[in-house]
Tab-separated table of C-alpha atoms in Angstrom:
chain	number	residue	atom	x	y	z
A	1	MET	CA	0.273	0.296	0.017
A	2	ALA	CA	1.208	3.595	-0.822
A	3	SER	CA	2.639	5.143	2.064
A	4	PRO	CA	0.094	7.786	3.499
A	5	VAL	CA	2.723	11.072	2.720
A	6	LYS	CA	2.262	9.917	-1.071
A	7	ILE	CA	-1.472	9.608	-1.049
A	8	LEU	CA	-2.487	12.826	0.735
A	9	PRO	CA	-1.460	16.022	-2.242
A	10	ALA	CA	-3.676	13.263	-4.220
A	11	LEU	CA	-6.281	12.790	-1.977
A	12	LEU	CA	-6.507	16.345	-1.802
A	13	CYS	CA	-6.289	17.584	-5.032
A	14	LEU	CA	-9.151	15.178	-5.198
A	15	ALA	CA	-11.274	16.703	-2.616
A	16	LEU	CA	-10.921	19.392	-3.980
A	17	SER	CA	-11.980	19.148	-7.763
A	18	MET	CA	-14.776	16.929	-6.053
A	19	MET	CA	-16.008	20.012	-3.532
A	20	LEU	CA	-15.060	22.850	-7.103
A	21	THR	CA	-17.479	20.761	-8.893
A	22	ALA	CA	-20.791	20.228	-6.466
A	23	SER	CA	-20.333	23.983	-5.502
A	24	CYS	CA	-22.703	25.922	-7.250
A	25	SER	CA	-20.146	28.320	-8.375
A	26	VAL	CA	-16.255	29.046	-8.529
A	27	ASN	CA	-16.714	31.728	-5.947
A	28	GLU	CA	-18.480	29.529	-3.226
A	29	ILE	CA	-15.747	26.959	-2.203
A	30	ASP	CA	-16.977	25.641	1.347
A	31	PHE	CA	-14.044	25.993	3.555
A	32	ASN	CA	-15.291	24.462	6.003
A	33	ARG	CA	-16.241	21.062	4.242
A	34	LEU	CA	-12.319	21.230	3.034
A	35	GLY	CA	-11.482	21.813	6.887
A	36	ASP	CA	-12.697	19.111	7.902
A	37	ILE	CA	-11.351	16.439	4.839
A	38	THR	CA	-7.830	17.545	6.102
A	39	SER	CA	-8.219	16.830	9.290
A	40	ARG	CA	-9.843	13.622	8.308
A	41	LEU	CA	-6.535	12.436	6.800
A	42	LYS	CA	-4.439	14.376	8.985
A	43	ALA	CA	-5.061	10.957	10.769
A	44	LEU	CA	-2.966	9.088	8.463
A	45	ARG	CA	-0.200	10.982	9.584
A	46	PRO	CA	2.140	8.893	11.939
A	47	VAL	CA	3.177	9.183	15.338
A	48	SER	CA	6.493	10.590	16.118
A	49	ARG	CA	9.110	7.996	16.926
A	50	ASN	CA	9.329	10.025	20.421
A	51	SER	CA	5.753	9.391	21.028
A	52	GLU	CA	5.989	6.189	19.541
A	53	VAL	CA	8.550	5.487	22.444
A	54	GLU	CA	6.246	7.317	25.303
A	55	ILE	CA	3.468	5.178	24.314
A	56	GLY	CA	5.604	1.975	24.783
A	57	LYS	CA	7.150	3.007	28.332
A	58	GLY	CA	4.000	3.019	29.222
A	59	VAL	CA	2.428	0.476	28.176
A	60	ALA	CA	6.249	-1.407	29.472
A	61	ALA	CA	5.461	-0.084	32.983
A	62	ASN	CA	1.681	-2.130	33.295
A	63	ILE	CA	3.594	-5.077	32.381
A	64	LEU	CA	6.081	-4.630	35.090
A	65	GLY	CA	3.500	-4.153	37.052
A	66	ALA	CA	1.603	-7.094	36.017
A	67	ALA	CA	5.421	-9.385	36.528
A	68	PRO	CA	8.654	-7.930	37.419
A	69	LEU	CA	12.131	-8.761	36.000
A	70	VAL	CA	14.278	-11.678	36.641
A	71	PRO	CA	16.422	-10.684	39.757
A	72	ASP	CA	19.440	-11.490	37.840
A	73	SER	CA	22.128	-9.149	35.958
A	74	GLU	CA	23.967	-11.447	34.205
A	75	LEU	CA	20.672	-13.269	32.676
A	76	GLN	CA	19.111	-9.857	31.562
A	77	ALA	CA	22.298	-9.028	30.076
A	78	TYR	CA	22.820	-11.196	27.854
A	79	VAL	CA	19.291	-10.878	26.464
A	80	ASN	CA	20.270	-7.512	26.209
A	81	LYS	CA	22.912	-8.674	24.247
A	82	VAL	CA	20.923	-10.985	21.766
A	83	GLY	CA	18.069	-8.742	21.012
A	84	LYS	CA	20.333	-5.847	20.194
A	85	TRP	CA	22.738	-8.378	17.996
A	86	LEU	CA	19.129	-8.970	15.995
A	87	ALA	CA	18.235	-5.357	15.903
A	88	LEU	CA	21.227	-4.130	14.603
A	89	HIS	CA	20.055	-6.269	11.426
A	90	THR	CA	17.184	-4.029	10.834
A	91	ASP	CA	15.888	-1.003	9.222
A	92	GLN	CA	15.981	0.762	12.589
A	93	PRO	CA	18.491	-0.271	14.797
A	94	ASP	CA	19.262	3.203	16.593
A	95	LEU	CA	15.188	2.525	18.549
A	96	PRO	CA	16.044	2.702	22.060
A	97	TRP	CA	15.755	-1.249	22.184
A	98	ARG	CA	15.201	-2.828	25.424
A	99	PHE	CA	15.106	-6.168	26.519
A	100	GLY	CA	13.531	-8.242	29.856
A	101	VAL	CA	12.797	-11.409	31.201
A	102	LEU	CA	9.836	-11.422	32.870
A	103	ASP	CA	9.400	-13.223	36.323
A	104	THR	CA	6.860	-15.575	35.981
A	105	ASP	CA	6.204	-19.057	35.439
A	106	SER	CA	3.663	-18.383	32.250
A	107	VAL	CA	4.934	-18.541	28.828
A	108	ASN	CA	4.985	-15.320	26.493
A	109	ALA	CA	6.611	-12.559	25.180
A	110	PHE	CA	5.338	-9.189	24.630
A	111	ALA	CA	6.821	-6.014	22.007
A	112	THR	CA	5.585	-2.487	23.016
A	113	PRO	CA	5.918	0.343	20.831
A	114	GLY	CA	9.228	2.008	20.406
A	115	GLY	CA	10.846	-0.870	21.423
A	116	TYR	CA	10.727	-2.341	24.835
A	117	VAL	CA	10.221	-6.431	24.619
A	118	PHE	CA	9.538	-8.853	27.073
A	119	ILE	CA	10.542	-12.757	27.396
A	120	THR	CA	8.911	-14.426	30.731
A	121	ARG	CA	10.889	-17.134	32.031
A	122	GLY	CA	8.943	-19.371	31.924
A	123	LEU	CA	9.197	-19.345	27.820
A	124	LEU	CA	12.560	-18.861	28.561
A	125	SER	CA	13.164	-21.973	30.359
A	126	ARG	CA	11.624	-24.423	27.691
A	127	MET	CA	14.257	-23.261	25.450
A	128	HIS	CA	16.966	-25.701	23.751
A	129	ASP	CA	19.605	-23.278	22.625
A	130	GLU	CA	20.366	-19.617	21.729
A	131	SER	CA	18.572	-19.512	17.671
A	132	GLU	CA	15.046	-20.653	19.750
A	133	LEU	CA	15.603	-16.853	22.014
A	134	ALA	CA	16.803	-15.531	19.118
A	135	GLY	CA	13.760	-16.480	17.127
A	136	VAL	CA	11.123	-15.399	19.629
A	137	LEU	CA	12.962	-12.051	20.526
A	138	ALA	CA	13.478	-11.815	15.763
A	139	HIS	CA	9.526	-12.214	16.243
A	140	GLU	CA	9.002	-9.778	18.782
A	141	ILE	CA	11.184	-7.138	16.812
A	142	SER	CA	9.621	-7.626	13.741
A	143	HIS	CA	5.937	-6.615	15.856
A	144	VAL	CA	7.593	-3.074	16.805
A	145	LEU	CA	8.969	-2.640	12.991
A	146	GLU	CA	5.810	-2.779	11.582
A	147	ARG	CA	4.606	-1.035	14.264
A	148	HIS	CA	1.885	-3.900	14.643
A	149	ALA	CA	0.683	-2.685	18.125
A	150	LEU	CA	0.410	0.680	17.659
A	151	ASN	CA	-1.851	0.495	13.856
A	152	THR	CA	-3.888	-1.685	16.222
A	153	LEU	CA	-4.051	0.595	19.054
A	154	ARG	CA	-4.915	3.394	16.308
A	155	LYS	CA	-7.372	1.324	14.841
A	156	GLY	CA	-9.210	0.708	17.997
A	157	ALA	CA	-10.246	2.214	21.290
A	158	LEU	CA	-8.664	5.868	19.972
A	159	MET	CA	-10.140	5.079	16.728
A	160	GLY	CA	-10.050	8.498	14.825
A	161	LEU	CA	-7.851	10.503	16.958
A	162	ALA	CA	-5.544	12.217	14.610
A	163	GLY	CA	-1.591	11.372	15.093
A	164	ASN	CA	-0.891	15.157	16.668
A	165	ALA	CA	-3.411	14.805	19.376
A	166	LEU	CA	-2.470	11.154	20.156
A	167	SER	CA	1.460	12.334	20.438
A	168	GLN	CA	0.023	15.329	22.622
A	169	ILE	CA	-1.652	13.028	25.105
A	170	ALA	CA	1.304	10.571	24.536
A	171	ASP	CA	3.902	12.772	25.524
A	172	ASP	CA	2.043	14.391	28.606
A	173	ARG	CA	1.991	11.798	31.423
A	174	GLY	CA	-0.071	14.559	33.625
A	175	HIS	CA	-2.508	14.471	30.716
A	176	PRO	CA	-5.965	13.891	31.494
A	177	GLU	CA	-6.293	11.045	28.463
A	178	TYR	CA	-2.796	9.415	29.654
A	179	SER	CA	-3.912	6.478	31.669
A	180	ARG	CA	-6.620	5.766	29.310
A	181	LEU	CA	-4.360	5.565	25.703
A	182	VAL	CA	-1.541	3.212	28.063
A	183	GLY	CA	-4.083	1.339	29.554
A	184	ALA	CA	-5.784	1.039	25.557
A	185	GLY	CA	-2.601	-0.246	24.796
A	186	THR	CA	-1.877	-2.411	27.574
A	187	GLU	CA	-5.238	-4.195	26.335
A	188	ILE	CA	-4.035	-4.899	23.254
A	189	TYR	CA	-2.208	-7.994	25.227
A	190	THR	CA	-5.236	-9.692	26.151
A	191	ARG	CA	-7.504	-9.314	23.171
A	192	GLY	CA	-4.566	-10.027	20.768
A	193	LEU	CA	-2.983	-9.028	17.414
A	194	ASP	CA	-4.787	-9.715	14.461
A	195	LYS	CA	-3.999	-12.973	13.038
A	196	LYS	CA	-2.040	-12.594	9.464
A	197	ASP	CA	0.542	-9.801	11.760
A	198	GLU	CA	0.952	-12.923	14.047
A	199	PHE	CA	1.422	-14.916	10.356
A	200	ALA	CA	3.383	-11.855	9.113
A	201	ALA	CA	5.814	-11.582	12.254
A	202	ASP	CA	7.237	-15.414	12.096
A	203	ARG	CA	8.208	-14.774	8.132
A	204	MET	CA	9.772	-11.917	9.519
A	205	GLY	CA	11.343	-13.407	12.524
A	206	VAL	CA	13.085	-15.378	10.586
A	207	VAL	CA	14.619	-13.183	8.240
A	208	ILE	CA	16.281	-11.365	10.324
A	209	ALA	CA	17.326	-14.157	12.393
A	210	ALA	CA	18.739	-15.576	9.640
A	211	ARG	CA	20.842	-11.840	9.109
A	212	ALA	CA	22.012	-11.651	12.027
A	213	GLY	CA	23.164	-15.190	11.758
A	214	TYR	CA	21.815	-17.817	13.557
A	215	ASP	CA	20.454	-21.071	12.580
A	216	PRO	CA	16.658	-19.187	11.375
A	217	PHE	CA	14.329	-21.671	12.566
A	218	GLY	CA	14.644	-21.369	16.361
A	219	MET	CA	11.698	-19.808	16.542
A	220	ALA	CA	9.983	-23.431	14.614
A	221	ALA	CA	11.221	-25.346	17.443
A	222	VAL	CA	9.819	-23.071	19.986
A	223	LEU	CA	6.739	-23.393	17.655
A	224	GLN	CA	6.724	-26.964	17.830
A	225	THR	CA	7.380	-27.151	21.758
A	226	LEU	CA	4.103	-24.573	22.215
A	227	ALA	CA	2.263	-27.001	20.452
A	228	ALA	CA	2.874	-29.755	22.671
A	229	ILE	CA	2.204	-27.899	25.276
A	230	ASN	CA	-1.909	-28.808	26.763
A	231	PRO	CA	-3.834	-25.128	26.093
A	232	GLN	CA	-5.657	-25.640	29.429
A	233	ASP	CA	-2.566	-25.330	31.063
A	234	ASP	CA	-2.266	-21.847	33.871
A	235	ALA	CA	1.011	-21.216	32.219
A	236	VAL	CA	-0.389	-20.971	28.167
A	237	ALA	CA	-3.686	-19.908	29.050
A	238	LEU	CA	-2.890	-16.312	27.584
A	239	MET	CA	-0.917	-16.962	24.768
A	240	PHE	CA	-3.189	-19.519	23.481
A	241	LYS	CA	-6.143	-17.197	23.602
A	242	THR	CA	-4.043	-14.069	22.076
A	243	HIS	CA	-2.260	-15.967	19.205
A	244	PRO	CA	-3.223	-18.622	16.590
A	245	ASP	CA	-2.602	-22.007	17.183
A	246	PRO	CA	0.974	-22.526	17.347
A	247	GLY	CA	0.879	-25.581	15.232
A	248	ARG	CA	-1.040	-24.075	12.006
A	249	ARG	CA	1.525	-21.384	12.653
A	250	LEU	CA	4.696	-24.028	12.254
A	251	ASP	CA	3.061	-25.547	9.065
A	252	LEU	CA	2.884	-22.424	7.938
A	253	LEU	CA	5.902	-21.080	8.701
A	254	LEU	CA	7.725	-24.098	7.340
A	255	GLU	CA	5.361	-24.003	3.733
A	256	THR	CA	6.249	-20.414	3.582
A	257	ALA	CA	9.566	-20.555	3.853
A	258	GLY	CA	10.067	-23.669	1.317
A	259	ASP	CA	13.374	-24.419	0.979
A	260	ARG	CA	14.718	-20.531	0.645
A	261	LEU	CA	15.992	-20.764	4.377
A	262	ASP	CA	17.812	-24.093	4.231
A	263	LYS	CA	21.451	-22.716	3.572
A	264	HIS	CA	21.495	-21.085	6.882
A	265	ALA	CA	20.608	-23.967	8.627
A	266	VAL	CA	24.302	-24.447	9.571
A	267	GLN	CA	24.240	-20.987	11.405
A	268	PRO	CA	25.534	-21.394	15.229
A	269	ARG	CA	22.523	-22.154	17.420
A	270	ALA	CA	24.986	-21.190	20.581
A	271	ALA	CA	23.758	-23.682	22.642
A	272	ASP	CA	26.591	-23.968	25.339
A	273	ARG	CA	26.422	-20.162	25.841
A	274	PHE	CA	22.699	-20.049	26.270
A	275	ALA	CA	23.133	-23.149	28.723
A	276	GLN	CA	25.326	-21.560	30.692
A	277	ALA	CA	23.400	-18.160	30.695
A	278	VAL	CA	19.863	-19.687	31.860
A	279	GLN	CA	21.043	-22.019	34.371
A	280	THR	CA	19.712	-19.824	37.195
A	281	ILE	CA	16.192	-20.245	35.479
A	282	LYS	CA	16.340	-24.230	35.079
B	1	MET	CA	55.515	-16.114	46.953
B	2	ASN	CA	53.666	-18.583	44.729
B	3	ARG	CA	50.301	-17.288	44.270
B	4	VAL	CA	49.833	-16.522	40.165
B	5	GLY	CA	52.111	-20.065	39.970
B	6	THR	CA	48.985	-22.165	42.314
B	7	LYS	CA	46.566	-20.367	40.945
B	8	THR	CA	47.305	-21.410	37.401
B	9	ARG	CA	47.882	-24.756	38.538
B	10	PHE	CA	44.081	-25.659	39.377
B	11	THR	CA	42.949	-23.350	36.437
B	12	LEU	CA	43.974	-25.331	33.779
B	13	PRO	CA	42.469	-28.371	34.892
B	14	LEU	CA	39.480	-26.618	35.726
B	15	LEU	CA	39.244	-25.404	32.165
B	16	TRP	CA	39.294	-28.682	30.498
B	17	VAL	CA	36.484	-29.838	33.156
B	18	VAL	CA	34.141	-26.993	32.115
B	19	ALA	CA	34.691	-27.562	28.692
B	20	ILE	CA	34.168	-31.254	28.506
B	21	MET	CA	31.117	-29.995	30.382
B	22	CYS	CA	30.110	-27.785	27.557
B	23	LEU	CA	30.504	-30.603	25.515
B	24	GLY	CA	28.389	-32.889	26.824
B	25	LEU	CA	25.906	-30.530	27.491
B	26	SER	CA	25.452	-29.279	24.188
B	27	LEU	CA	25.172	-33.148	23.256
B	28	TRP	CA	22.644	-33.602	25.375
B	29	VAL	CA	20.203	-30.903	24.594
B	30	TRP	CA	17.687	-32.929	22.572
B	31	ALA	CA	18.950	-36.206	24.895
B	32	GLY	CA	15.698	-37.824	26.008
B	33	GLU	CA	13.018	-35.793	23.738
B	34	ALA	CA	10.492	-38.072	22.121
B	35	GLY	CA	8.179	-37.366	19.767
B	36	LEU	CA	5.415	-38.958	17.348
B	37	ALA	CA	5.383	-38.581	13.283
B	38	ARG	CA	2.908	-37.021	11.572
B	39	THR	CA	1.150	-38.192	8.888
B	40	GLY	CA	3.746	-37.984	5.711
B	41	ALA	CA	6.148	-37.710	7.671
B	42	VAL	CA	9.842	-38.948	5.648
B	43	LEU	CA	13.204	-39.888	7.174
B	44	ARG	CA	16.004	-38.797	4.575
B	45	ASP	CA	19.518	-39.385	5.576
B	46	ALA	CA	20.381	-35.855	5.010
B	47	PRO	CA	18.837	-32.658	6.305
B	48	TYR	CA	17.782	-31.749	2.301
B	49	SER	CA	14.393	-31.890	0.725
B	50	ASP	CA	15.903	-33.594	-2.540
B	51	ALA	CA	18.169	-36.040	-0.045
B	52	LYS	CA	17.843	-39.947	-0.138
B	53	MET	CA	14.438	-41.289	1.675
B	54	VAL	CA	15.885	-43.607	3.994
B	55	ILE	CA	11.880	-44.521	5.203
B	56	GLU	CA	8.207	-43.513	5.544
B	57	LEU	CA	7.501	-43.129	8.930
B	58	ALA	CA	4.531	-45.180	10.481
B	59	VAL	CA	1.890	-42.194	11.692
B	60	ASP	CA	2.090	-41.815	15.741
B	61	SER	CA	5.331	-44.071	15.408
B	62	ARG	CA	7.643	-43.058	17.811
B	63	VAL	CA	10.866	-41.180	17.053
B	64	GLU	CA	13.776	-40.266	19.538
B	65	LEU	CA	15.214	-36.899	18.819
B	66	LEU	CA	18.998	-36.574	18.754
B	67	GLU	CA	19.469	-32.960	17.186
B	68	ARG	CA	17.905	-30.112	15.430
B	69	ARG	CA	20.121	-28.540	12.333
B	70	GLY	CA	17.403	-25.576	10.860
B	71	ALA	CA	14.023	-26.930	10.185
B	72	TRP	CA	15.229	-30.418	10.250
B	73	LEU	CA	15.530	-33.247	13.047
B	74	LYS	CA	17.597	-35.749	13.499
B	75	VAL	CA	15.863	-38.518	15.130
B	76	ASN	CA	15.927	-42.393	16.268
B	77	ALA	CA	13.075	-44.027	14.394
B	78	GLU	CA	11.425	-47.560	16.008
B	79	GLY	CA	12.903	-50.462	14.113
B	80	GLY	CA	16.108	-48.583	14.759
B	81	ALA	CA	16.286	-46.254	11.533
B	82	SER	CA	18.135	-42.808	11.676
B	83	GLY	CA	17.904	-40.215	9.520
B	84	TRP	CA	16.306	-36.608	9.371
B	85	VAL	CA	12.382	-35.525	8.967
B	86	ARG	CA	11.152	-31.922	8.791
B	87	LEU	CA	10.524	-30.616	12.074
B	88	HIS	CA	6.825	-30.058	11.445
B	89	GLN	CA	6.514	-33.591	10.641
B	90	VAL	CA	7.551	-34.634	14.544
B	91	SER	CA	5.152	-33.918	17.388
B	92	LEU	CA	6.507	-33.479	20.747
B	93	GLY	CA	5.589	-35.147	23.303
B	94	ASP	CA	3.792	-38.980	23.864
B	95	ALA	CA	0.169	-37.199	22.470
B	96	PRO	CA	-0.442	-36.511	18.878
B	97	ARG	CA	-0.754	-33.096	17.498
B	98	GLY	CA	-4.614	-31.997	18.815
B	99	LYS	CA	-4.416	-34.208	21.395
B	100	LYS	CA	-2.034	-32.329	24.054
B	101	SER	CA	0.557	-34.449	26.725
B	102	SER	CA	1.050	-32.593	30.131
B	103	LEU	CA	3.382	-29.682	30.453
B	104	LYS	CA	4.981	-32.043	33.320
B	105	GLY	CA	5.742	-35.150	31.009
B	106	LEU	CA	7.785	-32.214	28.853
B	107	GLY	CA	9.457	-30.664	31.560
B	108	MET	CA	10.542	-33.589	33.191
B	109	LEU	CA	12.114	-34.678	30.041
B	110	TRP	CA	13.588	-31.658	28.964
B	111	ASN	CA	14.766	-31.272	32.644
B	112	LEU	CA	15.938	-34.498	32.734
B	113	GLY	CA	18.038	-34.599	29.457
B	114	GLN	CA	19.536	-31.196	30.569
B	115	THR	CA	20.743	-32.262	34.360
B	116	GLY	CA	19.515	-35.643	35.333
B	117	ARG	CA	17.513	-34.296	38.037
B	118	SER	CA	13.558	-33.551	38.398
B	119	GLY	CA	14.393	-29.576	37.856
B	120	ALA	CA	15.274	-26.976	40.545
B	121	SER	CA	11.870	-26.824	42.084
B	122	GLY	CA	10.859	-30.421	41.865
B	123	ILE	CA	7.539	-31.436	39.754
B	124	VAL	CA	5.840	-29.017	37.636
B	125	ALA	CA	2.335	-28.774	38.329
B	126	THR	CA	0.102	-28.337	35.800
B	127	THR	CA	-2.442	-26.681	37.137
B	128	GLY	CA	-2.609	-23.854	39.714
B	129	ILE	CA	0.869	-22.301	37.999
B	130	ARG	CA	-0.259	-18.097	38.477
B	131	GLY	CA	0.722	-17.115	35.319
B	132	LEU	CA	0.592	-13.692	34.174
B	133	SER	CA	-3.369	-13.351	32.812
B	134	ALA	CA	-5.775	-10.615	31.310
B	135	GLU	CA	-6.308	-9.588	34.574
B	136	ASP	CA	-2.751	-9.258	35.851
B	137	LEU	CA	-2.349	-6.690	32.885
B	138	LYS	CA	-5.402	-4.853	33.273
B	139	GLU	CA	-5.525	-4.066	36.975
B	140	ALA	CA	-1.301	-3.809	37.278
B	141	LYS	CA	0.043	-0.774	38.757
B	142	PRO	CA	2.471	1.140	36.450
B	143	ASP	CA	5.603	0.163	37.675
B	144	HIS	CA	8.063	3.260	35.408
B	145	ALA	CA	11.120	2.490	38.051
B	146	ALA	CA	11.490	-1.264	36.719
B	147	VAL	CA	11.019	0.177	33.376
B	148	GLU	CA	13.882	2.627	33.686
B	149	SER	CA	16.209	-0.379	35.397
B	150	MET	CA	16.134	-1.970	32.059
B	151	GLU	CA	18.322	0.856	30.506
B	152	THR	CA	20.881	-0.881	33.226
B	153	PHE	CA	21.029	-3.989	31.268
B	154	GLN	CA	20.788	-2.306	27.398
B	155	ALA	CA	23.200	-3.695	25.474
B	156	SER	CA	25.980	-0.835	23.593
B	157	ASP	CA	25.801	-1.950	19.657
B	158	THR	CA	29.913	-2.691	20.511
B	159	ALA	CA	29.357	-5.028	23.038
B	160	ALA	CA	26.647	-6.796	20.856
B	161	ARG	CA	29.456	-7.043	18.031
B	162	ARG	CA	31.300	-8.831	20.117
B	163	PHE	CA	28.828	-11.333	22.075
B	164	ALA	CA	27.979	-12.071	17.838
B	165	ALA	CA	31.620	-12.593	17.123
B	166	GLN	CA	32.581	-14.712	20.149
B	167	ALA	CA	29.707	-17.406	19.070
B	168	ASN	CA	30.775	-16.896	15.249
B	169	LEU	CA	27.792	-14.880	13.886
B	170	ARG	CA	28.100	-13.817	11.081
B	171	ALA	CA	25.791	-11.131	9.258
B	172	GLN	CA	24.446	-12.214	6.183
B	173	ASN	CA	22.345	-11.364	3.223
B	174	VAL	CA	18.837	-13.056	3.654
B	175	ALA	CA	15.636	-11.405	1.538
B	176	PHE	CA	12.332	-10.946	3.102
B	177	ILE	CA	9.528	-13.467	2.408
B	178	ASP	CA	6.828	-12.320	0.932
B	179	ASP	CA	2.898	-14.122	2.127
């Protein structure tokens, strides 16, 4: 889809010309109607990077309010190194990427707008090697790059809010609408993203992992593990509610990837380093 | 004073012990994990789709997982054959996909393979784990201090590159996959 920036002038011209033909005479252009159209079109203007990060910080604060960080600074530093290395192979390496392991048995991962990425201890402890960690982080990174959560937020509770109004709220924690905005942002994680966003992040994540030099199918191995867990298990309840069936995701991922990434399969999985790093949570 | 000398006497053998343990650990990663063959699972002699077929695996027949390479798993099949099968052609655990095995079973298998113990906290209960629920998220009180604390752990670009080099992770040119 063409970028809103390119569409805007064309649509403005179209709107103007339609109004010109609709009005009785050239001297009676309805400037009020013109104003309405442009302010609706302003909603297509992207949210600034700064506001994106501010929204993300707010949502991250809620996530951390629900589950704290695992109190193991070496583990946190390790996950940040994997995450940052992956982020260097994306088109937004300069986002303030921050990675954290949440201290909960539940199996899940979250990414906020602006680059706060979380993975739970429960999920991490079920992994076999660093390429699986990289796979999940790359999937989450893809959500951030494609602004899946941000777009969902803008379509949902705050539908119709123009880009600059959204920024005004996000940038001001004291704003009366701030907690509603961040609350809506947090609620996305209880409802889940569009299925096609999840499939898209699966496809994009394996490529980012491959670009970073990992065996690209770490995520596939994680999906295989998830597919074997009883969906009734408390630990996976939220994740299963908010994501498509992992078995379906795995089949789709491998079908779509075909053998395109197979030549990268000999790339490292760093199992030893991973085992050392996660000792304390096993 | 020979303190340095005493240190190296013990450090070198210790390094060997650690190195051997790490090697053993990497071989153990998948060991002990089992699965069932799904419909159409084919065992090949190498991890490539055009590699020679060894046998077709019977649906729901048991396989023992040895290692993963990319989207392929090296397995020992029932009857003694071994080879490579595509990842999604095997369902993990003791129940076919669609009938899920318990988390407990998997958790124990994994821990057993890794450490020989049933886990640091003993047997993992399958119900009653207080997971991160939707309610927990909705009712959470924001913890801004915790967000700030994440700054401490962030990795610099240099640190990330050094970290990558240590595991031989080299940047690759790879095209995105269209849907």
